[in-house]
Structure formats: structure tokens, C-alpha cells
Coordinates of C-alpha atoms and ligand atoms in Angstrom, one line a residue:
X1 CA 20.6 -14.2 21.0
X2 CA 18.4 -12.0 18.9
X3 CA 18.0 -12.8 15.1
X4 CA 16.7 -9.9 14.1
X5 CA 18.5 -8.4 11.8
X6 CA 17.2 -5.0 12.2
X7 CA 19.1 -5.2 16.0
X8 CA 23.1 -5.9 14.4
X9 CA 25.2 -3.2 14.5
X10 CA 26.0 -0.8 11.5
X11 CA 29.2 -2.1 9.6
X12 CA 32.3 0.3 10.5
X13 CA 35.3 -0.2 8.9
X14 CA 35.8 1.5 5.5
X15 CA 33.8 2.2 3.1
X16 CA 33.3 1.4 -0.5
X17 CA 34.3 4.0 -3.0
X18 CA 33.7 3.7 -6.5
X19 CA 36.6 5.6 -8.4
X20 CA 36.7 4.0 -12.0
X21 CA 33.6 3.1 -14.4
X22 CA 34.2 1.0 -18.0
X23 CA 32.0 -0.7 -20.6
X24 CA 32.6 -2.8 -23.0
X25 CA 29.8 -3.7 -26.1
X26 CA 30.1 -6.1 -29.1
X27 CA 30.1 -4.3 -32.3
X28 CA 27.2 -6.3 -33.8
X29 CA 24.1 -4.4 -34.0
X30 CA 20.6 -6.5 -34.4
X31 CA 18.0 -4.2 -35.2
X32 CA 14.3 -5.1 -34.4
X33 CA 13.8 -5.8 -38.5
X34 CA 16.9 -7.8 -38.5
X35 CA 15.2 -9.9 -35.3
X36 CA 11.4 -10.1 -37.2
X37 CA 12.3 -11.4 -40.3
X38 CA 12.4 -15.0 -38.1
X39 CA 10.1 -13.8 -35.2
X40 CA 6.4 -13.4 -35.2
X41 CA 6.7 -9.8 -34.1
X42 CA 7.5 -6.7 -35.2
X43 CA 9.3 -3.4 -34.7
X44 CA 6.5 -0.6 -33.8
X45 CA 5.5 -3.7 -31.2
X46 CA 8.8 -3.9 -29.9
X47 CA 9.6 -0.3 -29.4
X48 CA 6.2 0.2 -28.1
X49 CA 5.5 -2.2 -25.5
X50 CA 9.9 -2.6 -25.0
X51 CA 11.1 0.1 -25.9
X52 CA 14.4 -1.4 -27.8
X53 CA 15.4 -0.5 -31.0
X54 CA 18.4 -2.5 -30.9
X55 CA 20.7 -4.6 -29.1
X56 CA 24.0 -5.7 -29.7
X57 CA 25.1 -9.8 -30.2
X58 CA 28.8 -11.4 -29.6
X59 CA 30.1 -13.5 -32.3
X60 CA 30.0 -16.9 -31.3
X61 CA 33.8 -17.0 -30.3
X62 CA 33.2 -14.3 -28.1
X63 CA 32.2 -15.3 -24.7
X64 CA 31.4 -13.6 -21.5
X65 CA 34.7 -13.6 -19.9
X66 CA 36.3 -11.9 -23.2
X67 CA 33.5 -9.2 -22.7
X68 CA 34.1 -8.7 -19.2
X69 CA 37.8 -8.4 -19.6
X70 CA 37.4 -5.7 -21.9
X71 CA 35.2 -3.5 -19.8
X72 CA 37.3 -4.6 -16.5
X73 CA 40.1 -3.1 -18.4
X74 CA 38.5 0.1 -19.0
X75 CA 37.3 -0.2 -15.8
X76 CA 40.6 -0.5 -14.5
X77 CA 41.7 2.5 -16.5
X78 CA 39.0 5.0 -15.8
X79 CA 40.1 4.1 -11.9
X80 CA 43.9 4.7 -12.8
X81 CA 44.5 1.7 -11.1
X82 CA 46.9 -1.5 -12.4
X83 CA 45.8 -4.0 -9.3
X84 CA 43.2 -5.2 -7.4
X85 CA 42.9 -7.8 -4.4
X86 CA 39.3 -9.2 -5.8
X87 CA 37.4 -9.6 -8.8
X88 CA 33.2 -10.2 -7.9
X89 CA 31.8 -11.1 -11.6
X90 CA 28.3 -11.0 -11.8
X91 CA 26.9 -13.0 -14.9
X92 CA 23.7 -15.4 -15.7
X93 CA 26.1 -17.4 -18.9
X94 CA 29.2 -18.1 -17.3
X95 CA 32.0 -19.4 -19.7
X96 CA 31.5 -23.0 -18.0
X97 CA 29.4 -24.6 -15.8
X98 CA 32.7 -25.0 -14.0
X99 CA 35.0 -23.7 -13.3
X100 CA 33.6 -19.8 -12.4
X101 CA 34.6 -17.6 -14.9
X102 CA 36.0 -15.1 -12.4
X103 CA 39.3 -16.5 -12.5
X104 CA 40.5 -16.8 -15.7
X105 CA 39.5 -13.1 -16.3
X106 CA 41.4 -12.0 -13.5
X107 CA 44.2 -14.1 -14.8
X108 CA 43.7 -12.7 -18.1
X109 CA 44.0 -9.4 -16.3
X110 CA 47.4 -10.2 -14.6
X111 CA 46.2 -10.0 -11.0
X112 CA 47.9 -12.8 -9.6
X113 CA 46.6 -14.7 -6.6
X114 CA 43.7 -12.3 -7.2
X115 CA 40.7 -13.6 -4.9
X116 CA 38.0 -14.3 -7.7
X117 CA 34.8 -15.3 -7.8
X118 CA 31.5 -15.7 -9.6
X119 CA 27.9 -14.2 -8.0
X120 CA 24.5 -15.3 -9.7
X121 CA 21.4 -13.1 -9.2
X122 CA 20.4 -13.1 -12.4
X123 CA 19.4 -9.2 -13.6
X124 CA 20.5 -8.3 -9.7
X125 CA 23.8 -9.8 -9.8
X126 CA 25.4 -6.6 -10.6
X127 CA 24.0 -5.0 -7.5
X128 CA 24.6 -8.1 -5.6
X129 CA 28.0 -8.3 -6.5
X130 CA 28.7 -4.7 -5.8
X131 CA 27.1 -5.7 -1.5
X132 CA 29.7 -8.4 -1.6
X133 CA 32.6 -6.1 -2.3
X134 CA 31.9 -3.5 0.1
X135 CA 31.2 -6.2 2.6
X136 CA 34.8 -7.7 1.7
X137 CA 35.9 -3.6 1.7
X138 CA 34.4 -3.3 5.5
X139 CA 35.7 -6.2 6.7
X140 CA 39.4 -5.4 5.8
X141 CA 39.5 -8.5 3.8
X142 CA 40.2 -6.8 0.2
X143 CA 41.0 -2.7 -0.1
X144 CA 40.1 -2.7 -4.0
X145 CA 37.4 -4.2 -6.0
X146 CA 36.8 -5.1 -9.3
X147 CA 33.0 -5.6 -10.5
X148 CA 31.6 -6.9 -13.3
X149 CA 28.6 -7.2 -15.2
X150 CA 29.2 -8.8 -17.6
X151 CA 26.9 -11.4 -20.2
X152 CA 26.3 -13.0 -23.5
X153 CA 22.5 -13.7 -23.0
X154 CA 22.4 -14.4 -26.7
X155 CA 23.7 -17.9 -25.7
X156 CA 20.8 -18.5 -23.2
X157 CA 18.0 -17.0 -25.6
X158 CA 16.0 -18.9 -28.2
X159 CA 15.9 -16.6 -31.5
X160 CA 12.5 -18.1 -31.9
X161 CA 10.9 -17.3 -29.2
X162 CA 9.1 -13.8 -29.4
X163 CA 8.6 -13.7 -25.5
X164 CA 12.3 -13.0 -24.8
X165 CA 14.4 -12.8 -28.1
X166 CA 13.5 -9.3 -28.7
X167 CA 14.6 -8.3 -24.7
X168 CA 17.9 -9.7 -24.5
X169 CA 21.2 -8.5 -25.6
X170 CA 25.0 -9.1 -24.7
X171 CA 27.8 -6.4 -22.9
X172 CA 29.5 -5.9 -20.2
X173 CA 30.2 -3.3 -17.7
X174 CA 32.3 -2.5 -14.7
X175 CA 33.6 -0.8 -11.2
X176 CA 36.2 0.0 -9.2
X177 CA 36.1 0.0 -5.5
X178 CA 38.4 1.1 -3.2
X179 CA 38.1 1.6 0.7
X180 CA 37.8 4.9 1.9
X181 CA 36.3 6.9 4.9
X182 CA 32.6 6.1 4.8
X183 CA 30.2 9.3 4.3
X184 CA 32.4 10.5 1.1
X185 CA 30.9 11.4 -1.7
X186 CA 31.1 7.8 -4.3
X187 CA 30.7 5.4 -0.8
X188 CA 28.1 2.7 -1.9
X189 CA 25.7 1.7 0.5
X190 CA 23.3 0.7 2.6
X191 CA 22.3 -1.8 0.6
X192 CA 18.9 -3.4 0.6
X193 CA 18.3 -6.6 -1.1
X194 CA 16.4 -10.3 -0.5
X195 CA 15.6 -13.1 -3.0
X196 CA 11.9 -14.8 -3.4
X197 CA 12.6 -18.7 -4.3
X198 CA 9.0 -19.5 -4.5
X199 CA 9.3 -18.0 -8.3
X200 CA 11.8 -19.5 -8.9
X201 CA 10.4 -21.1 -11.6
X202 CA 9.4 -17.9 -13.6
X203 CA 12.6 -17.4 -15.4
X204 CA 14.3 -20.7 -15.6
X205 CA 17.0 -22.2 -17.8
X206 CA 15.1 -25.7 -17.0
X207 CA 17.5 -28.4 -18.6
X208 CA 21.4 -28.7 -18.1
X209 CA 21.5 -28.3 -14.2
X210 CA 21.8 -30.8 -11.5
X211 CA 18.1 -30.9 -11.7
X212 CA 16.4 -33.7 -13.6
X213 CA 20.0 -34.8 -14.5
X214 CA 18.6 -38.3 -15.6
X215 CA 16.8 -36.1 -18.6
X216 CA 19.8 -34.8 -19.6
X217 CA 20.2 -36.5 -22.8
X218 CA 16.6 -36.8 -23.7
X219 CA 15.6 -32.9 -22.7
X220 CA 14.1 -31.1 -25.8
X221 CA 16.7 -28.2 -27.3
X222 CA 14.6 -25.4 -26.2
X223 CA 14.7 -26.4 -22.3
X224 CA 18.7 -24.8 -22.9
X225 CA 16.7 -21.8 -23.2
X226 CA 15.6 -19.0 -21.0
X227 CA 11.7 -19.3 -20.5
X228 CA 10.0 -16.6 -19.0
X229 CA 6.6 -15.9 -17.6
X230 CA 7.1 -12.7 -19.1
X231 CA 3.8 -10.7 -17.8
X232 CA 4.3 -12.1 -14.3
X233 CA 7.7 -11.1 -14.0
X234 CA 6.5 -7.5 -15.1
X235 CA 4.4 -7.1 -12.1
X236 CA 6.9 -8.1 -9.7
X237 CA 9.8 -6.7 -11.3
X238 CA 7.8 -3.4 -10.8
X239 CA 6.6 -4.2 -7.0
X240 CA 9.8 -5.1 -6.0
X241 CA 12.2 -2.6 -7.1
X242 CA 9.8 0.1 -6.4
X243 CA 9.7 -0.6 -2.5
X244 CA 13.5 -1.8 -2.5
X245 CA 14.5 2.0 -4.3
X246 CA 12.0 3.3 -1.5
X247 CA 14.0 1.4 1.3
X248 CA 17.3 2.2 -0.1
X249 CA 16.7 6.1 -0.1
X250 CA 15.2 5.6 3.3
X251 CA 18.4 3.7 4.7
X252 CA 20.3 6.6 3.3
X253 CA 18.3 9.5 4.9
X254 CA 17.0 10.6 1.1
X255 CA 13.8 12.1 0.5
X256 CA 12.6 10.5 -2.6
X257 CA 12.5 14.3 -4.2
X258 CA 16.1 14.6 -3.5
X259 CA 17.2 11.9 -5.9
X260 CA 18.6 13.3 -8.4
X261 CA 19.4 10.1 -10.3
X262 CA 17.5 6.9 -10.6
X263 CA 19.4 4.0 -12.1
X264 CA 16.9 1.5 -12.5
X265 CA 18.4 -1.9 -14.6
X266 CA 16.9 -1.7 -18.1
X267 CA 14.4 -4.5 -17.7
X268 CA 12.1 -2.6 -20.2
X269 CA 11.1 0.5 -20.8
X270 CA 7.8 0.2 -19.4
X271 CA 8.8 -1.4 -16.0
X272 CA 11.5 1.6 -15.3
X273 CA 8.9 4.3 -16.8
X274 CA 6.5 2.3 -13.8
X275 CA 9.3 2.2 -10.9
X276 CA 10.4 6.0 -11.3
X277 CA 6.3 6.6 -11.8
X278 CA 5.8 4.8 -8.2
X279 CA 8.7 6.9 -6.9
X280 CA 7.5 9.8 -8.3
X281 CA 10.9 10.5 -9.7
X282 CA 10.6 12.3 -13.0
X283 CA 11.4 11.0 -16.5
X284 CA 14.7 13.1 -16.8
X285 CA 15.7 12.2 -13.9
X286 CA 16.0 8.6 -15.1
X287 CA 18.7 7.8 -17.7
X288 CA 18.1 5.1 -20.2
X289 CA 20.0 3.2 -22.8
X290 CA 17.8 0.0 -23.5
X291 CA 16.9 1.5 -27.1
X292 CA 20.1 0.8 -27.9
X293 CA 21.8 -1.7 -25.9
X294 CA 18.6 -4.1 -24.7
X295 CA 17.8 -6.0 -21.3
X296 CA 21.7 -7.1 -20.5
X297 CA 21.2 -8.7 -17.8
X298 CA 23.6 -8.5 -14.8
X299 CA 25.7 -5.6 -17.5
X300 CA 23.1 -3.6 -17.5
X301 CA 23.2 -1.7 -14.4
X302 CA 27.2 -1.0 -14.7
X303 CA 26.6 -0.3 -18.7
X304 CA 24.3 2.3 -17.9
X305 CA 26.5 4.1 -15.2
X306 CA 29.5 3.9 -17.8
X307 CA 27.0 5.4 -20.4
X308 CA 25.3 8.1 -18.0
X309 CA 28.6 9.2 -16.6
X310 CA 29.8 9.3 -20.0
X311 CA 26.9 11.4 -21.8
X312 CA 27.3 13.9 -18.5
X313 CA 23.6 13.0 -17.2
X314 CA 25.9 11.9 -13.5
X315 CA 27.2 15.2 -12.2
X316 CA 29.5 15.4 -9.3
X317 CA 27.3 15.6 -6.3
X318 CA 24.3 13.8 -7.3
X319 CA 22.2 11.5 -5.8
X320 CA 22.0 8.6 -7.4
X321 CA 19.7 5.9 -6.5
X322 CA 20.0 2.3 -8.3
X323 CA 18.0 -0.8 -8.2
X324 CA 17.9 -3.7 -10.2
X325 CA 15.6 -7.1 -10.5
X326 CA 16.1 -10.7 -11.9
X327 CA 15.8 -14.3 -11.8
X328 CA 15.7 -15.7 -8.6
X329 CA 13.8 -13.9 -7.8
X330 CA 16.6 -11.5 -6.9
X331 CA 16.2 -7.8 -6.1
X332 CA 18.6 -5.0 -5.0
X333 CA 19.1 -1.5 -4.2
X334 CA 21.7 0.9 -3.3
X335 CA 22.8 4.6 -3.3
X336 CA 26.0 6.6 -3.8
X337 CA 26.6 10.5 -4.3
X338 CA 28.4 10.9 -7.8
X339 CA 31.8 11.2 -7.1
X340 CA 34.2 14.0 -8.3
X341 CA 36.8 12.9 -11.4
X342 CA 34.9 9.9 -12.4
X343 CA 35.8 9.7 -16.8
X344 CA 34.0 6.5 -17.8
X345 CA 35.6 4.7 -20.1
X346 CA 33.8 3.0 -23.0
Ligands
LIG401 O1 15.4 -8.5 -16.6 C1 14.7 -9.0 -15.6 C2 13.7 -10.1 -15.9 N1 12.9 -9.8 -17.1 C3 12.0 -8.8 -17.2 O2 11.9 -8.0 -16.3 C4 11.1 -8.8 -18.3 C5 9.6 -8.6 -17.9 N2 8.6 -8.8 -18.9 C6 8.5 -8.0 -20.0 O3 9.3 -7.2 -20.3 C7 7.2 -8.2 -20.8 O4 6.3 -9.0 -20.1 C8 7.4 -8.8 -22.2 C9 8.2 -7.9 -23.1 C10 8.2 -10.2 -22.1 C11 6.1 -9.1 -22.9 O5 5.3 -7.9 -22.9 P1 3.9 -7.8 -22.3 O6 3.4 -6.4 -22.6 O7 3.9 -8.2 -20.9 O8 3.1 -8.8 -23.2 P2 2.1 -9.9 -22.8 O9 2.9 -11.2 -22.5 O10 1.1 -9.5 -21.8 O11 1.3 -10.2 -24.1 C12 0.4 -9.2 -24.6 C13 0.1 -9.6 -26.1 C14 -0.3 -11.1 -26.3 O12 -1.2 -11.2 -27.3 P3 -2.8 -11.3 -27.0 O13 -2.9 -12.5 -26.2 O14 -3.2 -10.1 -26.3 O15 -3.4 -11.4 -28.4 C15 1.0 -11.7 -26.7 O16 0.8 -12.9 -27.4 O17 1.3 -9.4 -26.9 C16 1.6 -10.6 -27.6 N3 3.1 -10.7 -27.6 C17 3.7 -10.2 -28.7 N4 3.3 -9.7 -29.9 C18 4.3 -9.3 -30.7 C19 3.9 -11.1 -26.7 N5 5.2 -10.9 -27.2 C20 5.1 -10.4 -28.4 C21 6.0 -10.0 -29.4 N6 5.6 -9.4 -30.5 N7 7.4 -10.1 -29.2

């Protein structure tokens, strides 16, 4: 038997089909003055070499499965649908360590029996989450899909630490996917994606796992943290969602010149300005809403969809081609044509 990949069959089957978009953000604005005042930063650095003016922060009540509801809702709405048979949350700050917070949103939503399930890909989770949908959509074994995005990275983040504090912020975002005949216009897919575990060690939460257990009590407070190897990350964030958007486009029989869209997941302003650069796709063909919203993680992909669709910058017909990057290393990429009827709701 062969294992190359490259040999397998294409997946028949239906397709996935997005048909409903939603977003949901915590009203709490933290501007970058509102940051510095405990940060050795400042704003004219933060816009410059981010480019975020502000993000938004959940009160400490509110956690990721309350912001995921929220935007599944809307999601949910936007679709005009009032079931689903599975719910794929993406999220890097689950509720719990266990159980995954999947479950209790979808009970929360009133699907009953609802398969649900956490994925973790960090900043790719979104994408990720979206491959394992339509795989479920292809193989028959679910017809619609919730997916979420959804994160409250200001649990994960140490306010003192200039090297991600001013990146991160909290929201949530979400899809529907139903199955439908493969080749209409909203079908998702192919999807390219792969994971480098030899840096794994760049952005790492490094105390409260199964590894180095027998520290847990005596692990300083900032290993709860994110820490980031923030300039290394940069390069490969760049490198890897330039030649995964490149493959993507390929798999789909896309010239690079006829992408109409890039969604590219809000890392920083920089790397997206650098990935659309390498793919010689031009600035307005590249929405952006990390001034205001931040890095949000796994929400930001599905956030910025919900906020492109909703400012009119996805027309029916489009090409859109979206790729995203995280811890993992993780990376993903996908494209759909803009579907007809889509009204995101915020
Ligand atoms: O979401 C997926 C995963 N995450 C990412 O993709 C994030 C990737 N990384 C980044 O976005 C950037 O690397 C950062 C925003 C984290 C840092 O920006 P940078 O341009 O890569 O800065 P750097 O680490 O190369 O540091 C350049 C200089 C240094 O000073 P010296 O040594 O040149 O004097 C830093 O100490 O900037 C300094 N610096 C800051 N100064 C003011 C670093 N962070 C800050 C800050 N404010 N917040």
C-alpha cells in the first residue's frame, strides 16, 4: 500500500457550504494608552510595528464559552437555522482543562445529543476546525456544522509583559456549514494544512500541563503565561502562510491574480502586509480589523469574515482565499467563493 498522500482519492460526498456568519466582542475597549500606563511601551510603537490601536478584554466572569455562545447564536441566526448535528470549537483558553468547552456551549445552545468537541491549533484552530467539519460534512457523518472561534486570551496573557500584552485580545466568531453539492459557490475546500512540533516551544504556556507536573506547585506565576519568541514566530508565521495561501489557490485552480479576497488571521499588521506582499495580492484586496479588535487568536479568522461580510468588502462571487498561523506550530489554508445571501451578524 502506498502512503503517499498525494495518491488517495479526492473526497466525494458533499460538500461544505458556509450559509450563516456571526461575531460576538466584549464591550471593553483597552486602548494602547490604557495598556502603557503599566507597560514599558507605547502607542506610536504599537501602531507602528503592530498596527493595533485597540483590543477588546472580557470581564473576568466572562469566559470563552459565554463568548462563543454569543457569536454561535448569531451565527446560527445569520444561517436561519435553529439546529445543528455538531459543534467544532476552536479555542487556545478553554473554560477548563476538562471537560472541553464544546459541550456545555452546545448545551447552552439547546442542541441536544449535539456531537461536540474541542480542536487546538492555536491561531489555526479556526481553519483547522472548519477541515474537520467538512471532513465530518463528506463523510455523511454530520449535514450541519457549527464553528467557532472563539477566546479570552486575556486569561493566558501577562499585562506585564510588553512582548505579547499589547497583541492579544478576546472575541469570538462563527460559521455555519451545511452539506451541499460540491463546486457551489460558499463550498470550503481543499484545504491545506500541517503542523511543525519541533517549535513547539516558541509559543508555550509552560506550567499547568501534564508536563513537569511535579513543578506544579512550585512553578513561578508567569510560566501560566503565554511566552513567545516573538521575532522568530514573525518569520515563520510569514513563510508558512505565504506558501500554504500559494498551495491553497493552487489546489483550487486560482491564479494568485484572481483572488479577490485574502483573509489572512490578524497576527499583526506587518506579517499580513508581508504574506499578501509575497502573494502579490494588493493592499485592498486584503481586509483588516486588528486596529480594532487585536491578534484573537483562533476568533480572529471567523471575526474578520463576520466583519468583512458585514462592511460589504465580501461580495457575492468572490474569491476568497484565507490562511491562518499559530502555536503549534499550526498552519492552514483554504478557499471558498462568497456565497450569495450571506447577512453577518454582529
Ligand atoms: O498569532 C500567531 C502567533 N503570534 C504572532 O504571529 C506574533 C508574531 N510576532 C510579532 O508580532 C512581533 O514579533 C512582536 C509584536 C511580538 C514584536 O515585534 P518585533 O518588531 O518583532 O520586535 P522585536 O522583538 O524584534 O524587538 C525589536 C525592538 C527591541 O528593542 P532593541 O533590542 O532593538 O532595542 C525590543 O526590545 O523592539 C523592542 N520591543 C518593544 N518596544 C516597545 C519589543 N516589544 C516592544 C514593545 N514596546 N511592546
Amino acid at each position: 500500500m502506498s502512503d503517499s498522500s498525494a495518491e488517495l482519492p479526492a473526497a466525494r460526498g458533499p460538500a461544505a457550504v458556509l450559509t450563516g456568519v456571526g461575531s460576538h466582542l466584549p464591550p471593553r475597549r483597552v486602548t494602547n494608552d490604557e495598556l502603557c500606563s503599566r507597560l514599558d511601551s507605547s502607542d506610536a510603537w504599537i501602531r507602528e510595528r503592530i498596527g493595533i490601536r485597540e483590543r477588546r478584554r472580557a470581564e473576568a466572569a466572562v469566559s470563552t464559552g459565554d463568548l462563543a455562545l454569543d457569536a454561535a447564536r448569531r451565527a446560527m441566526r445569520s444561517a436561519g437555522v435553529t439546529d445543528v448535528d455538531a459543534l467544532v470549537l476552536a479555542t487556545t483558553t478553554p473554560d477548563h482543562h476538562c471537560p472541553a468547552t464544546a459541550p456545555s456551549v452546545a448545551h447552552r445552545l439547546g442542541l441536544r445529543d449535539a456531537v461536540a468537541f474541542d480542536v487546538t491549533a492555536g491561531c489555526a484552530g479556526f481553519v483547522h476546525a472548519s477541515a474537520v467539519a467538512a471532513g465530518l460534512i463528506s463523510a455523511g457523518s454530520a449535514r450541519k456544522v457549527l464553528v467557532v472561534g472563539a477566546e479570552t486570551m486575556s486569561a493566558i496573557i501577562d499585562p506585564d509583559d510588553r512582548s505579547t500584552a499589547p497583541l492579544f485580545g478576546d472575541g469570538a466568531g462563527a460559521v455555519v456549514l451545511e452539506a451541499g453539492l460540491p463546486g457551489r459557490d460558499g463550498c470550503l475546500g481543499p484545504f491545506v494544512w500541517g503542523s511543525d512540533g519541533s517549535l513547539a516551544d516558541a509559543i508555550v504556556i509552560p506550567a499547568g500541563g501534564a508536563r513537569r507536573r511535579d513543578r506544579r506547585d512550585t512553578a513561578p506565576p508567569g510560566d501560566h503565561f503565554v511566552h513567545m519568541r516573538g521575532n522568530e514566530v514573525f518569520r515563520h508565521a510569514v513563510r508558512r502562510m505565504s506558501r500554504a495561501a500559494r498551495e491553497a489557490a493552487l489546489a483550487a485552480g486560482w491564479a494568485l491574480d484572481e483572488v479577490d479576497r485574502l483573509i489572512v488571521h490578524q497576527a499583526n499588521g506587518r506579517i499580513a502586509a508581508s504574506v499578501a506582499d509575497a502573494l502579490g495580492i494588493p493592499p485592498g484586496r486584503t481586509p483588516s480589523n486588528i486596529a480594532h479588535v487585536g491578534n484573537t487568536a483562533a476568533a480572529s479568522v471567523p471575526l474578520l469574515l463576520a466583519h468583512a461580510a458585514d462592511e460589504g468588502h465580501l461580495k457575492p462571487g468572490h474569491r476568497v482565499l484565507v490562511v491562518a498561523f499559530g502555536s503549534g506550530l499550526a498552519w492552514a489554508a483554504t478557499t471558498l467563493v462568497w456565497p450569495p445571501g450571506i447577512t453577518a451578524e454582529l
